[in-house]
Tab-separated table of C-alpha atoms in Angstrom:
chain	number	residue	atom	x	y	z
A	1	UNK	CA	5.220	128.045	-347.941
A	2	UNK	CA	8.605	130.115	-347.117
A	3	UNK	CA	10.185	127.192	-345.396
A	4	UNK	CA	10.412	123.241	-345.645
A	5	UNK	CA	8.408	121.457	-343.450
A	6	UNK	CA	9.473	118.835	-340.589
A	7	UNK	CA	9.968	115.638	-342.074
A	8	UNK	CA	9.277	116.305	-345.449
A	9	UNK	CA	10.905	113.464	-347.837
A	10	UNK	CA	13.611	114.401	-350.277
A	11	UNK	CA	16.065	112.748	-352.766
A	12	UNK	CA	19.461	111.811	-351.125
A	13	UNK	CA	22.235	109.651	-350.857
A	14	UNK	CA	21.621	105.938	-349.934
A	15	UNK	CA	23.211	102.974	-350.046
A	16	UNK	CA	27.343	102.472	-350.372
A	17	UNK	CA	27.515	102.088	-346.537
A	18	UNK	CA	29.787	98.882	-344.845
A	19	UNK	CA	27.754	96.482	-343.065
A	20	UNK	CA	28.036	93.996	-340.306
A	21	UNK	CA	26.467	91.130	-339.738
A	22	UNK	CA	26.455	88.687	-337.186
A	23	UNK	CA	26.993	85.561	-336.071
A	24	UNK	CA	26.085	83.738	-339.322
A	25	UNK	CA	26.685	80.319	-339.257
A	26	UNK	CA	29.005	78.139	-341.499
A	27	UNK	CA	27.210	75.216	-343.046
A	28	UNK	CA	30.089	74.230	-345.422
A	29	UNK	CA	32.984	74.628	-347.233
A	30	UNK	CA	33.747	73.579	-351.091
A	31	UNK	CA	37.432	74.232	-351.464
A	32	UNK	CA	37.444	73.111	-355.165
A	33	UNK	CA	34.679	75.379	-356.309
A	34	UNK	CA	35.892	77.875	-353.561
A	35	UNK	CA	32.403	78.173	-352.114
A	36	UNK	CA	31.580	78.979	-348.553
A	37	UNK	CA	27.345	78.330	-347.591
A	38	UNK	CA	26.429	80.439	-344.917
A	39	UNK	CA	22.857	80.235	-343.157
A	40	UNK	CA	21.473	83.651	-343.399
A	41	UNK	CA	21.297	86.735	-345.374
A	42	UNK	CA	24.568	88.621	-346.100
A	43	UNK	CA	24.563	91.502	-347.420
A	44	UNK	CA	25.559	93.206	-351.015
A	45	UNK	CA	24.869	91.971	-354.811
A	46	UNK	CA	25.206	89.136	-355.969
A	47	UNK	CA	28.833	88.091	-356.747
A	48	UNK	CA	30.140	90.890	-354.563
A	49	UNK	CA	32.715	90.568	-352.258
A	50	UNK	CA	32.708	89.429	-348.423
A	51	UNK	CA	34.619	89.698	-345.521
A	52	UNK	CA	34.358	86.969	-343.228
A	53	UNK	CA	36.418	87.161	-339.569
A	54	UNK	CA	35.621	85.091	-336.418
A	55	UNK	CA	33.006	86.474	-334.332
A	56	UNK	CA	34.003	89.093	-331.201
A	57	UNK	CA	30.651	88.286	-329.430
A	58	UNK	CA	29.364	84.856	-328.667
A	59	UNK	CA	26.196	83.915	-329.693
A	60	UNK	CA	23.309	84.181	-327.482
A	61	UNK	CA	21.580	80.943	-326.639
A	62	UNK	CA	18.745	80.605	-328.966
A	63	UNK	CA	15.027	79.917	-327.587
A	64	UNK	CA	12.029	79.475	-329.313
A	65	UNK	CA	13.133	78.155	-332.283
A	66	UNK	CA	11.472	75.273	-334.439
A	67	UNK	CA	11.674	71.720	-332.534
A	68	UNK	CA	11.850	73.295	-328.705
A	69	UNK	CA	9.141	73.220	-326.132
A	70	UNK	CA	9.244	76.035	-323.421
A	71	UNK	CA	7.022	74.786	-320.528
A	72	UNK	CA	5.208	77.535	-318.329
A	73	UNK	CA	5.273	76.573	-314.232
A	74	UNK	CA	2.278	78.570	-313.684
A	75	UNK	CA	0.228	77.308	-316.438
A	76	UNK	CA	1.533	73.620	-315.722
A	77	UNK	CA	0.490	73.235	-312.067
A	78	UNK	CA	-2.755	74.653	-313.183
A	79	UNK	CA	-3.497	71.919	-315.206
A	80	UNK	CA	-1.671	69.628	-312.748
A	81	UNK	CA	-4.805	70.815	-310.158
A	82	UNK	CA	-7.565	70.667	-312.785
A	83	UNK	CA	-6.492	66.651	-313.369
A	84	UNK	CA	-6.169	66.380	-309.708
């Protein structure tokens, strides 16, 4: 062919881009071994460098997660009838 086709994978550059992350949150702090645990993935090796700053956004409200119980009205007052 005289021409490169749509989408056609070739080599490039990847990688070496800044990332964000956010709203990690802080488990603890070990000032003598000058550690910081974070809950989550961060990215970059291991041993690299990271820039932490306080979040801009709040977090949204988290639903669904392990432990809660989300309660559907339809579904309830259908069962409410069939014990009725």
């Amino acid at each position: 062919p005289s021409r490169v086709f749509k989408g056609m994978r070739m080599s490039g550059h990847m990688g070496n881009v800044r990332v964000t992350t956010r709203n990690l949150r802080v488990l603890g702090v070990d000032k003598d071994e000058n550690l910081l645990v974070v809950e989550g993935s961060v990215p970059g090796p291991n041993g690299g460098y990271l820039v932490i700053m306080k979040a801009k956004k709040a977090p949204r409200e988290r639903r669904g997660f392990a432990g809660s119980t989300t309660v559907d009205p339809l579904k309830a007052a259908k069962r409410a009838a069939k014990k009725a």
